[in-house]
Amino acid sequence: MMSNQSQSRPDCAGHGLCCGRGKQTLCEGLWKSNPIAIQMLGICSALAVTSRLENSLVMGLALIFVCVGSNLFVSLLRNITPRKVRMIAEVTIIATFVIVFDQLLKAFYWDMSKQLGPYVGLIITNCIIMGRAEAFALQNPPLLSMVDGLANGLGYAVVLAIIGFFRELLGTGRVLFFERLGLHIDLSGWYTANQLMILAPGAFIALGFLIALYNHARGPESEEIKS
Amino acid sequence: MRSFTDFVSGGCEMKGNLQTIVYAAVLGAICGSLLAGVDQLTGPYKEANAQAERIRNILEVLQVPFSKESGPQELAEVFAANVLEEKFGELPVYVYPASQDKDKVKSVAVAFEGRGLWGPIRGFLALRPDMRTIQDITFYEQEETPGLGGQIASSWFRERFKSRRIIDADGKSGIRIKRAGGLQAENEVDAITGATMTCKKVEVILNETIEKIVRAYPNNDE
């Protein structure tokens, strides 16, 4: 019975819904091969929209939505997609999800839509999404592909949230999103807000520090694996 | 024999192509109808947001006091209470009358729109009662290059228009968005460095509207 099932699903080796690779896949995207910190993908938007925590969170949410959705559909269609049009098909699917999210934002969160401007639409060209579709969803079953999309989306969102938090805190002395939740952080007593952090160079500095910290935390063995 | 294999391989390719076309058509149709559905569902909300945005911009250029946090409903109320929509000749205008005296006017706003570098540019130009001096300007819709032309919407660029005149010293209508070199005439506005194309387009769009304003209010010329 078991062998029969794995025969009908040749790309599935283990048991369970995610072929026993769910945890590993989740860990890969979140930590081991984090799309921003390790693969250096999706940097453009990570630098552009992180001047405020709230913007970063919405952008992260957008990426999770698109990545999970596109991975699911690319994976569902992987056996009937003709090879020569697969990339066009992937982009079509990705673009559909991006536009859906953009429209929802325009309808229900107008202010945020204005602030994120072109960057929501530019998710279509985000290397993380295309990369996951090509590298993972084309070879793996739908549920596992969704887990992979979630992992990479979360990996991106967490990094964005951290950068956004520190840039807003150091750049303005407060974090508006926390204030909305009733949690006040106010550094104005002893800290002079450094405008540089909410300008473009601040994004590079914050990301640089974060990646350095990340590599330190991961330890030296990662270098060997890469080379 | 050779012709037979040719025939077979040709047939296979044909079948592959047909499959590709059918696949593309079905995928396109599914994605297309999904998008159409979402557009239908969100349509009224987007429309309301865009309308509120227009009203917010009109109130802003006319310098009608309103709370920054007000929602679409409150904005519409402030708009209805303070702003008159009129037509001056061919030109639709938004008039902000002084509260005591309906004949006296505090400012008048005119919509402008045209083609920018990447997409449409839309906004409002508000004039003082002399209809020759700019009170304020807003760009509520633009898709110019972020960081360069996109800065037309920033407050510092809009500030540069304030108190400039829409006619030159000889009474000829039109403003000039000038590159560095100091502003001499009263109808000149300092351009954005690195956004020459956008500034040129804005100048053209504004001058079309200014032309209409001057035609609609000719007698104010000195």
CSV table of C-alpha atoms in Angstrom, one decimal:
chain,number,residue,atom,x,y,z
A,1,MET,CA,0.0,0.0,0.0
A,2,MET,CA,2.8,2.4,1.1
A,3,SER,CA,5.0,1.4,-1.9
A,4,ASN,CA,2.0,1.8,-4.2
A,5,GLN,CA,1.5,5.4,-2.9
A,6,SER,CA,5.1,6.4,-3.3
A,7,GLN,CA,5.1,4.9,-6.8
A,8,SER,CA,2.3,7.1,-7.8
A,9,ARG,CA,4.1,10.1,-6.4
A,10,PRO,CA,7.7,9.6,-7.5
A,11,ASP,CA,8.8,12.9,-6.0
A,12,CYS,CA,7.6,11.9,-2.6
A,13,ALA,CA,9.9,9.7,-0.5
A,14,GLY,CA,8.6,9.8,3.0
A,15,HIS,CA,5.4,9.5,5.0
A,16,GLY,CA,2.8,12.1,5.9
A,17,LEU,CA,1.4,15.1,4.2
A,18,CYS,CA,4.7,16.7,3.5
A,19,CYS,CA,6.6,13.4,2.7
A,20,GLY,CA,8.4,13.8,6.1
A,21,ARG,CA,10.2,16.9,4.8
A,22,GLY,CA,8.0,19.6,6.2
A,23,LYS,CA,10.1,20.5,9.2
A,24,GLN,CA,13.3,20.4,7.3
A,25,THR,CA,11.8,22.6,4.5
A,26,LEU,CA,10.5,25.1,7.0
A,27,CYS,CA,13.9,25.3,8.7
A,28,GLU,CA,15.7,25.8,5.4
A,29,GLY,CA,13.7,28.8,4.4
A,30,LEU,CA,13.6,30.4,7.8
A,31,TRP,CA,17.2,29.9,8.9
A,32,LYS,CA,19.6,27.6,7.0
A,33,SER,CA,19.2,29.2,3.6
A,34,ASN,CA,17.3,32.4,4.5
A,35,PRO,CA,16.4,34.1,1.3
A,36,ILE,CA,17.8,37.5,2.3
A,37,ALA,CA,20.6,36.7,4.8
A,38,ILE,CA,22.1,33.8,2.9
A,39,GLN,CA,20.8,33.8,-0.7
A,40,MET,CA,20.8,37.7,-0.9
A,41,LEU,CA,17.6,37.6,-2.8
A,42,GLY,CA,14.8,40.2,-2.7
A,43,ILE,CA,17.2,42.8,-1.3
A,44,CYS,CA,15.7,45.6,-3.4
A,45,SER,CA,12.4,45.7,-1.6
A,46,ALA,CA,14.0,44.8,1.7
A,47,LEU,CA,15.9,48.0,1.5
A,48,ALA,CA,13.2,50.2,0.0
A,49,VAL,CA,10.2,49.6,2.3
A,50,THR,CA,11.8,49.1,5.7
A,51,SER,CA,11.8,52.7,6.9
A,52,ARG,CA,8.8,51.8,9.1
A,53,LEU,CA,7.9,48.6,10.9
A,54,GLU,CA,4.3,48.6,9.7
A,55,ASN,CA,5.4,48.9,6.1
A,56,SER,CA,7.8,46.0,6.6
A,57,LEU,CA,5.1,43.8,8.1
A,58,VAL,CA,2.6,44.4,5.3
A,59,MET,CA,5.3,43.8,2.7
A,60,GLY,CA,6.3,40.5,4.5
A,61,LEU,CA,2.7,39.5,4.5
A,62,ALA,CA,2.4,40.2,0.8
A,63,LEU,CA,5.4,38.1,0.1
A,64,ILE,CA,4.1,35.2,2.2
A,65,PHE,CA,0.7,35.3,0.4
A,66,VAL,CA,2.3,35.4,-3.1
A,67,CYS,CA,4.9,32.8,-2.4
A,68,VAL,CA,2.5,30.3,-0.8
A,69,GLY,CA,-0.1,30.8,-3.5
A,70,SER,CA,2.3,30.7,-6.5
A,71,ASN,CA,4.2,27.7,-5.1
A,72,LEU,CA,0.9,25.8,-4.6
A,73,PHE,CA,-0.3,26.5,-8.2
A,74,VAL,CA,3.1,25.9,-9.9
A,75,SER,CA,3.3,22.6,-8.0
A,76,LEU,CA,-0.3,21.6,-8.9
A,77,LEU,CA,0.4,22.2,-12.5
A,78,ARG,CA,3.9,20.9,-12.6
A,79,ASN,CA,3.1,17.7,-14.4
A,80,ILE,CA,1.0,19.2,-17.2
A,81,THR,CA,3.0,22.4,-17.8
A,82,PRO,CA,4.9,22.2,-21.1
A,83,ARG,CA,8.6,22.8,-20.3
A,84,LYS,CA,9.2,25.5,-22.8
A,85,VAL,CA,6.5,27.8,-21.4
A,86,ARG,CA,7.0,27.0,-17.8
A,87,MET,CA,8.6,30.3,-16.9
A,88,ILE,CA,5.9,32.3,-18.6
A,89,ALA,CA,3.3,30.2,-16.8
A,90,GLU,CA,5.1,30.8,-13.4
A,91,VAL,CA,5.2,34.6,-14.0
A,92,THR,CA,1.5,34.6,-15.0
A,93,ILE,CA,0.6,32.8,-11.8
A,94,ILE,CA,2.9,35.0,-9.7
A,95,ALA,CA,1.5,38.2,-11.3
A,96,THR,CA,-2.0,37.1,-10.6
A,97,PHE,CA,-1.4,36.7,-6.9
A,98,VAL,CA,0.5,40.0,-6.7
A,99,ILE,CA,-2.3,41.9,-8.4
A,100,VAL,CA,-4.9,40.3,-6.1
A,101,PHE,CA,-2.9,41.4,-3.1
A,102,ASP,CA,-2.4,44.9,-4.5
A,103,GLN,CA,-6.1,45.3,-5.2
A,104,LEU,CA,-7.0,44.2,-1.7
A,105,LEU,CA,-4.5,46.7,-0.3
A,106,LYS,CA,-5.9,49.5,-2.5
A,107,ALA,CA,-9.5,48.6,-1.3
A,108,PHE,CA,-9.0,48.0,2.4
A,109,TYR,CA,-5.7,49.6,3.4
A,110,TRP,CA,-5.4,52.7,1.2
A,111,ASP,CA,-2.8,54.6,3.2
A,112,MET,CA,-0.5,51.6,3.2
A,113,SER,CA,-1.0,51.1,-0.5
A,114,LYS,CA,0.1,54.7,-1.1
A,115,GLN,CA,3.2,54.3,1.1
A,116,LEU,CA,4.3,51.1,-0.5
A,117,GLY,CA,3.7,52.6,-3.9
A,118,PRO,CA,5.2,50.5,-6.7
A,119,TYR,CA,6.9,48.0,-4.4
A,120,VAL,CA,3.9,45.7,-4.1
A,121,GLY,CA,3.6,45.4,-7.9
A,122,LEU,CA,7.3,44.8,-8.0
A,123,ILE,CA,6.9,41.6,-6.0
A,124,ILE,CA,6.3,40.0,-9.5
A,125,THR,CA,10.0,40.4,-10.2
A,126,ASN,CA,11.1,39.4,-6.7
A,127,CYS,CA,13.8,36.7,-7.1
A,128,ILE,CA,12.6,34.8,-4.1
A,129,ILE,CA,9.2,33.9,-5.6
A,130,MET,CA,10.5,33.0,-9.0
A,131,GLY,CA,13.4,31.1,-7.4
A,132,ARG,CA,11.1,29.0,-5.2
A,133,ALA,CA,8.8,28.2,-8.1
A,134,GLU,CA,11.7,27.1,-10.3
A,135,ALA,CA,13.9,25.4,-7.7
A,136,PHE,CA,11.2,23.8,-5.5
A,137,ALA,CA,7.6,23.9,-6.6
A,138,LEU,CA,8.4,22.4,-10.0
A,139,GLN,CA,9.9,19.2,-8.4
A,140,ASN,CA,7.7,18.8,-5.3
A,141,PRO,CA,4.2,18.0,-4.3
A,142,PRO,CA,1.7,20.8,-3.6
A,143,LEU,CA,1.6,20.7,0.2
A,144,LEU,CA,5.3,20.6,0.6
A,145,SER,CA,5.6,23.4,-1.9
A,146,MET,CA,3.2,25.5,0.2
A,147,VAL,CA,5.4,24.8,3.3
A,148,ASP,CA,8.4,25.9,1.3
A,149,GLY,CA,6.6,29.1,0.2
A,150,LEU,CA,5.6,29.8,3.7
A,151,ALA,CA,9.1,29.2,5.0
A,152,ASN,CA,10.7,31.5,2.5
A,153,GLY,CA,8.0,34.1,2.9
A,154,LEU,CA,8.4,34.0,6.7
A,155,GLY,CA,12.2,34.1,6.3
A,156,TYR,CA,11.9,37.3,4.3
A,157,ALA,CA,9.2,38.8,6.5
A,158,VAL,CA,11.2,38.2,9.7
A,159,VAL,CA,14.3,39.9,8.3
A,160,LEU,CA,12.2,42.8,7.1
A,161,ALA,CA,10.5,43.2,10.4
A,162,ILE,CA,13.8,43.3,12.3
A,163,ILE,CA,15.3,45.9,9.9
A,164,GLY,CA,12.1,47.9,9.9
A,165,PHE,CA,11.9,47.9,13.7
A,166,PHE,CA,15.5,49.1,14.2
A,167,ARG,CA,15.3,51.7,11.4
A,168,GLU,CA,12.1,53.2,12.6
A,169,LEU,CA,13.3,53.2,16.2
A,170,LEU,CA,16.7,54.7,15.5
A,171,GLY,CA,15.5,57.0,12.8
A,172,THR,CA,12.5,58.5,14.6
A,173,GLY,CA,12.9,57.5,18.2
A,174,ARG,CA,9.6,55.7,18.3
A,175,VAL,CA,7.7,52.8,16.7
A,176,LEU,CA,4.3,53.7,15.4
A,177,PHE,CA,3.0,50.2,15.1
A,178,PHE,CA,3.7,49.4,18.7
A,179,GLU,CA,2.0,52.6,19.8
A,180,ARG,CA,-1.1,51.5,17.9
A,181,LEU,CA,-1.0,48.3,20.0
A,182,GLY,CA,-0.7,50.5,23.2
A,183,LEU,CA,3.0,49.8,23.8
A,184,HIS,CA,4.9,53.1,24.0
A,185,ILE,CA,8.6,53.2,23.3
A,186,ASP,CA,10.0,56.7,23.5
A,187,LEU,CA,13.7,57.3,23.4
A,188,SER,CA,13.3,61.1,23.0
A,189,GLY,CA,14.5,61.7,26.6
A,190,TRP,CA,18.1,60.6,25.9
A,191,TYR,CA,18.3,59.8,22.3
A,192,THR,CA,18.4,62.1,19.3
A,193,ALA,CA,16.7,60.5,16.3
A,194,ASN,CA,19.1,59.9,13.5
A,195,GLN,CA,17.4,60.7,10.3
A,196,LEU,CA,20.1,58.7,8.4
A,197,MET,CA,18.4,55.5,9.5
A,198,ILE,CA,15.2,56.2,7.7
A,199,LEU,CA,17.0,57.4,4.5
A,200,ALA,CA,18.4,55.0,2.0
A,201,PRO,CA,21.9,54.6,3.5
A,202,GLY,CA,20.3,53.5,6.8
A,203,ALA,CA,18.8,50.5,5.0
A,204,PHE,CA,22.2,49.4,3.8
A,205,ILE,CA,23.8,49.9,7.2
A,206,ALA,CA,21.0,48.0,9.0
A,207,LEU,CA,21.0,45.1,6.5
A,208,GLY,CA,24.8,44.9,6.7
A,209,PHE,CA,24.8,44.7,10.5
A,210,LEU,CA,22.0,42.1,10.4
A,211,ILE,CA,23.8,39.8,7.9
A,212,ALA,CA,27.0,40.1,9.8
A,213,LEU,CA,25.2,39.1,13.0
A,214,TYR,CA,23.5,36.3,11.2
A,215,ASN,CA,26.7,34.9,9.9
A,216,HIS,CA,28.2,35.1,13.3
A,217,ALA,CA,25.3,33.2,14.8
A,218,ARG,CA,25.4,30.6,12.2
A,219,GLY,CA,29.1,29.9,12.9
A,220,PRO,CA,32.0,29.2,10.6
A,221,GLU,CA,30.9,25.8,9.3
A,222,SER,CA,28.5,27.5,6.9
A,223,GLU,CA,31.4,29.0,5.0
A,224,GLU,CA,32.7,25.5,4.2
A,225,ILE,CA,29.3,24.4,3.0
A,226,LYS,CA,29.1,27.3,0.6
A,227,SER,CA,32.6,26.8,-0.8
B,1,MET,CA,10.7,5.9,-45.2
B,2,ARG,CA,12.4,9.2,-44.4
B,3,SER,CA,9.3,11.2,-45.2
B,4,PHE,CA,7.4,8.9,-42.9
B,5,THR,CA,9.7,9.7,-39.9
B,6,ASP,CA,9.5,13.4,-40.8
B,7,PHE,CA,5.8,13.1,-40.8
B,8,VAL,CA,5.7,11.4,-37.4
B,9,SER,CA,8.1,13.8,-35.7
B,10,GLY,CA,6.4,16.7,-37.3
B,11,GLY,CA,3.1,15.3,-36.0
B,12,CYS,CA,4.5,15.0,-32.5
B,13,GLU,CA,5.7,18.6,-32.5
B,14,MET,CA,2.4,19.7,-33.7
B,15,LYS,CA,0.7,17.9,-30.8
B,16,GLY,CA,3.2,19.5,-28.4
B,17,ASN,CA,2.5,22.9,-29.7
B,18,LEU,CA,-1.2,22.3,-29.6
B,19,GLN,CA,-0.9,21.3,-26.0
B,20,THR,CA,1.1,24.4,-25.2
B,21,ILE,CA,-1.4,26.6,-26.8
B,22,VAL,CA,-4.3,25.0,-25.0
B,23,TYR,CA,-2.4,25.1,-21.7
B,24,ALA,CA,-1.6,28.8,-22.1
B,25,ALA,CA,-5.2,29.6,-23.1
B,26,VAL,CA,-6.7,27.8,-20.1
B,27,LEU,CA,-4.2,29.3,-17.6
B,28,GLY,CA,-4.7,32.7,-19.1
B,29,ALA,CA,-8.4,32.4,-18.8
B,30,ILE,CA,-8.3,31.2,-15.2
B,31,CYS,CA,-5.9,33.9,-14.1
B,32,GLY,CA,-7.8,36.5,-16.1
B,33,SER,CA,-11.2,35.7,-14.6
B,34,LEU,CA,-9.7,35.5,-11.1
B,35,LEU,CA,-8.4,39.1,-11.6
B,36,ALA,CA,-11.7,40.3,-13.1
B,37,GLY,CA,-13.5,38.8,-10.1
B,38,VAL,CA,-11.2,40.5,-7.5
B,39,ASP,CA,-11.5,43.8,-9.4
B,40,GLN,CA,-15.3,43.5,-9.3
B,41,LEU,CA,-15.3,42.8,-5.6
B,42,THR,CA,-12.9,45.6,-4.6
B,43,GLY,CA,-14.2,48.1,-7.2
B,44,PRO,CA,-16.6,50.1,-4.9
B,45,TYR,CA,-14.0,50.3,-2.1
B,46,LYS,CA,-11.2,51.5,-4.4
B,47,GLU,CA,-13.6,54.0,-5.9
B,48,ALA,CA,-14.5,55.4,-2.5
B,49,ASN,CA,-10.8,55.6,-1.5
B,50,ALA,CA,-9.9,57.4,-4.7
B,51,GLN,CA,-12.7,59.9,-4.3
B,52,ALA,CA,-11.7,60.6,-0.7
B,53,GLU,CA,-8.2,61.1,-1.9
B,54,ARG,CA,-9.4,63.7,-4.4
B,55,ILE,CA,-11.4,65.5,-1.8
B,56,ARG,CA,-8.5,65.5,0.6
B,57,ASN,CA,-6.3,67.1,-2.0
B,58,ILE,CA,-8.9,69.7,-2.9
B,59,LEU,CA,-9.3,70.7,0.8
B,60,GLU,CA,-5.5,70.8,1.1
B,61,VAL,CA,-4.8,73.1,-1.8
B,62,LEU,CA,-7.7,75.4,-0.9
B,63,GLN,CA,-6.3,75.4,2.6
B,64,VAL,CA,-9.6,74.5,4.1
B,65,PRO,CA,-8.9,73.4,7.7
B,66,PHE,CA,-9.6,69.7,8.3
B,67,SER,CA,-8.4,67.0,10.6
B,68,LYS,CA,-5.7,64.7,9.2
B,69,GLU,CA,-7.3,61.7,10.7
B,70,SER,CA,-10.7,62.2,9.2
B,71,GLY,CA,-12.2,59.3,7.2
B,72,PRO,CA,-13.9,59.5,3.8
B,73,GLN,CA,-17.3,60.4,5.4
B,74,GLU,CA,-15.9,63.3,7.4
B,75,LEU,CA,-13.9,64.6,4.5
B,76,ALA,CA,-17.0,64.6,2.3
B,77,GLU,CA,-18.9,66.6,5.0
B,78,VAL,CA,-16.1,69.2,5.3
B,79,PHE,CA,-16.0,69.4,1.5
B,80,ALA,CA,-19.8,69.9,1.2
B,81,ALA,CA,-19.8,72.6,4.0
B,82,ASN,CA,-16.9,74.6,2.6
B,83,VAL,CA,-16.3,74.1,-1.1
B,84,LEU,CA,-18.5,75.2,-4.0
B,85,GLU,CA,-18.3,73.4,-7.3
B,86,GLU,CA,-18.7,75.9,-10.0
B,87,LYS,CA,-18.1,76.3,-13.7
B,88,PHE,CA,-16.3,79.3,-15.0
B,89,GLY,CA,-17.0,79.4,-18.7
B,90,GLU,CA,-15.8,76.0,-19.8
B,91,LEU,CA,-13.6,75.5,-16.7
B,92,PRO,CA,-14.8,73.5,-13.7
B,93,VAL,CA,-13.5,75.1,-10.5
B,94,TYR,CA,-13.6,74.5,-6.8
B,95,VAL,CA,-14.2,77.7,-4.9
B,96,TYR,CA,-13.5,78.2,-1.2
B,97,PRO,CA,-15.6,81.2,-0.2
B,98,ALA,CA,-15.0,83.3,2.9
B,99,SER,CA,-17.4,82.2,5.5
B,100,GLN,CA,-19.2,85.5,6.2
B,101,ASP,CA,-19.5,86.7,2.7
B,102,LYS,CA,-20.3,84.3,-0.1
B,103,ASP,CA,-19.2,86.7,-2.8
B,104,LYS,CA,-15.7,87.0,-1.4
B,105,VAL,CA,-13.4,84.1,-2.3
B,106,LYS,CA,-10.4,82.8,-0.3
B,107,SER,CA,-9.0,80.6,-3.0
B,108,VAL,CA,-10.0,78.7,-6.2
B,109,ALA,CA,-8.7,75.3,-7.2
B,110,VAL,CA,-8.5,73.9,-10.7
B,111,ALA,CA,-7.8,70.2,-11.6
B,112,PHE,CA,-5.1,69.4,-14.0
B,113,GLU,CA,-4.1,66.2,-15.6
B,114,GLY,CA,-1.8,65.0,-18.4
B,115,ARG,CA,0.9,62.5,-19.3
B,116,GLY,CA,4.0,62.3,-17.2
B,117,LEU,CA,7.1,60.3,-17.9
B,118,TRP,CA,5.7,56.9,-17.0
B,119,GLY,CA,2.0,57.4,-16.4
B,120,PRO,CA,-0.7,60.0,-15.9
B,121,ILE,CA,-0.1,62.9,-13.6
B,122,ARG,CA,-3.2,64.4,-11.9
B,123,GLY,CA,-3.5,67.1,-9.3
B,124,PHE,CA,-4.9,70.5,-8.3
B,125,LEU,CA,-3.7,74.0,-8.6
B,126,ALA,CA,-5.1,76.6,-6.2
B,127,LEU,CA,-4.9,80.3,-6.9
B,128,ARG,CA,-5.4,83.3,-4.7
B,129,PRO,CA,-8.5,85.4,-5.5
B,130,ASP,CA,-6.5,87.5,-8.0
B,131,MET,CA,-6.5,84.3,-10.1
B,132,ARG,CA,-2.8,85.0,-11.0
B,133,THR,CA,-0.9,84.0,-7.9
B,134,ILE,CA,-0.4,80.3,-7.0
B,135,GLN,CA,-1.5,79.5,-3.5
B,136,ASP,CA,-0.7,75.8,-3.5
B,137,ILE,CA,-0.4,72.7,-5.7
B,138,THR,CA,-0.9,69.0,-5.1
B,139,PHE,CA,-0.2,66.0,-7.2
B,140,TYR,CA,-2.5,63.2,-6.1
B,141,GLU,CA,-1.7,60.7,-8.8
B,142,GLN,CA,1.7,60.2,-10.4
B,143,GLU,CA,3.9,57.3,-11.3
B,144,GLU,CA,7.1,59.1,-11.8
B,145,THR,CA,10.5,57.5,-10.9
B,146,PRO,CA,10.6,57.0,-7.2
B,147,GLY,CA,13.3,59.3,-5.6
B,148,LEU,CA,13.6,61.4,-8.7
B,149,GLY,CA,10.5,62.6,-10.6
B,150,GLY,CA,8.4,61.1,-7.9
B,151,GLN,CA,9.5,63.9,-5.6
B,152,ILE,CA,7.0,66.2,-7.4
B,153,ALA,CA,4.6,65.0,-4.7
B,154,SER,CA,6.9,66.0,-1.9
B,155,SER,CA,6.1,69.0,0.2
B,156,TRP,CA,9.4,70.8,-0.5
B,157,PHE,CA,8.8,70.8,-4.2
B,158,ARG,CA,5.2,71.9,-3.8
B,159,GLU,CA,6.4,74.7,-1.5
B,160,ARG,CA,8.4,76.1,-4.5
B,161,PHE,CA,5.2,76.9,-6.3
B,162,LYS,CA,3.7,79.0,-3.5
B,163,SER,CA,3.4,82.7,-4.3
B,164,ARG,CA,4.7,82.3,-7.8
B,165,ARG,CA,2.7,83.9,-10.6
B,166,ILE,CA,1.1,82.2,-13.6
B,167,ILE,CA,1.8,85.1,-15.9
B,168,ASP,CA,5.1,86.8,-16.6
B,169,ALA,CA,5.9,90.5,-16.3
B,170,ASP,CA,4.6,91.1,-19.8
B,171,GLY,CA,1.2,89.5,-19.0
B,172,LYS,CA,2.0,86.4,-21.0
B,173,SER,CA,0.5,83.2,-19.4
B,174,GLY,CA,2.5,80.2,-18.4
B,175,ILE,CA,5.1,79.2,-15.8
B,176,ARG,CA,8.7,78.0,-16.3
B,177,ILE,CA,10.1,75.2,-14.3
B,178,LYS,CA,13.8,76.2,-14.5
B,179,ARG,CA,17.0,74.4,-13.9
B,180,ALA,CA,19.5,75.8,-11.6
B,181,GLY,CA,20.8,79.3,-12.2
B,182,GLY,CA,18.6,81.4,-9.9
B,183,LEU,CA,15.0,82.5,-10.4
B,184,GLN,CA,14.6,85.8,-12.0
B,185,ALA,CA,11.0,86.2,-13.2
B,186,GLU,CA,8.1,85.8,-10.9
B,187,ASN,CA,6.6,83.0,-13.0
B,188,GLU,CA,9.7,80.7,-12.6
B,189,VAL,CA,9.9,77.7,-10.4
B,190,ASP,CA,13.0,75.8,-9.4
B,191,ALA,CA,13.2,72.4,-11.0
B,192,ILE,CA,14.2,69.0,-9.4
B,193,THR,CA,17.7,68.0,-10.2
B,194,GLY,CA,17.8,64.7,-12.0
B,195,ALA,CA,14.2,64.9,-13.0
B,196,THR,CA,14.3,67.0,-16.1
B,197,MET,CA,11.9,64.9,-18.1
B,198,THR,CA,9.3,64.9,-15.3
B,199,CYS,CA,9.7,68.7,-14.8
B,200,LYS,CA,9.2,69.3,-18.5
B,201,LYS,CA,6.0,67.2,-18.5
B,202,VAL,CA,4.7,69.0,-15.4
B,203,GLU,CA,5.4,72.3,-17.0
B,204,VAL,CA,3.5,71.4,-20.2
B,205,ILE,CA,0.5,70.0,-18.2
B,206,LEU,CA,0.4,73.1,-15.9
B,207,ASN,CA,0.6,75.5,-18.8
B,208,GLU,CA,-2.3,73.9,-20.6
B,209,THR,CA,-4.4,74.4,-17.5
B,210,ILE,CA,-3.0,77.9,-16.9
B,211,GLU,CA,-4.0,78.8,-20.5
B,212,LYS,CA,-7.5,77.7,-19.7
B,213,ILE,CA,-7.6,79.7,-16.4
B,214,VAL,CA,-6.3,82.9,-18.1
B,215,ARG,CA,-8.9,82.5,-20.8
B,216,ALA,CA,-11.7,81.9,-18.3
B,217,TYR,CA,-10.6,84.9,-16.2
B,218,PRO,CA,-9.2,87.4,-18.7
B,219,ASN,CA,-10.1,90.7,-17.1
B,220,ASN,CA,-7.6,90.3,-14.2
B,221,ASP,CA,-4.7,91.0,-16.4
B,222,GLU,CA,-2.8,94.1,-15.5
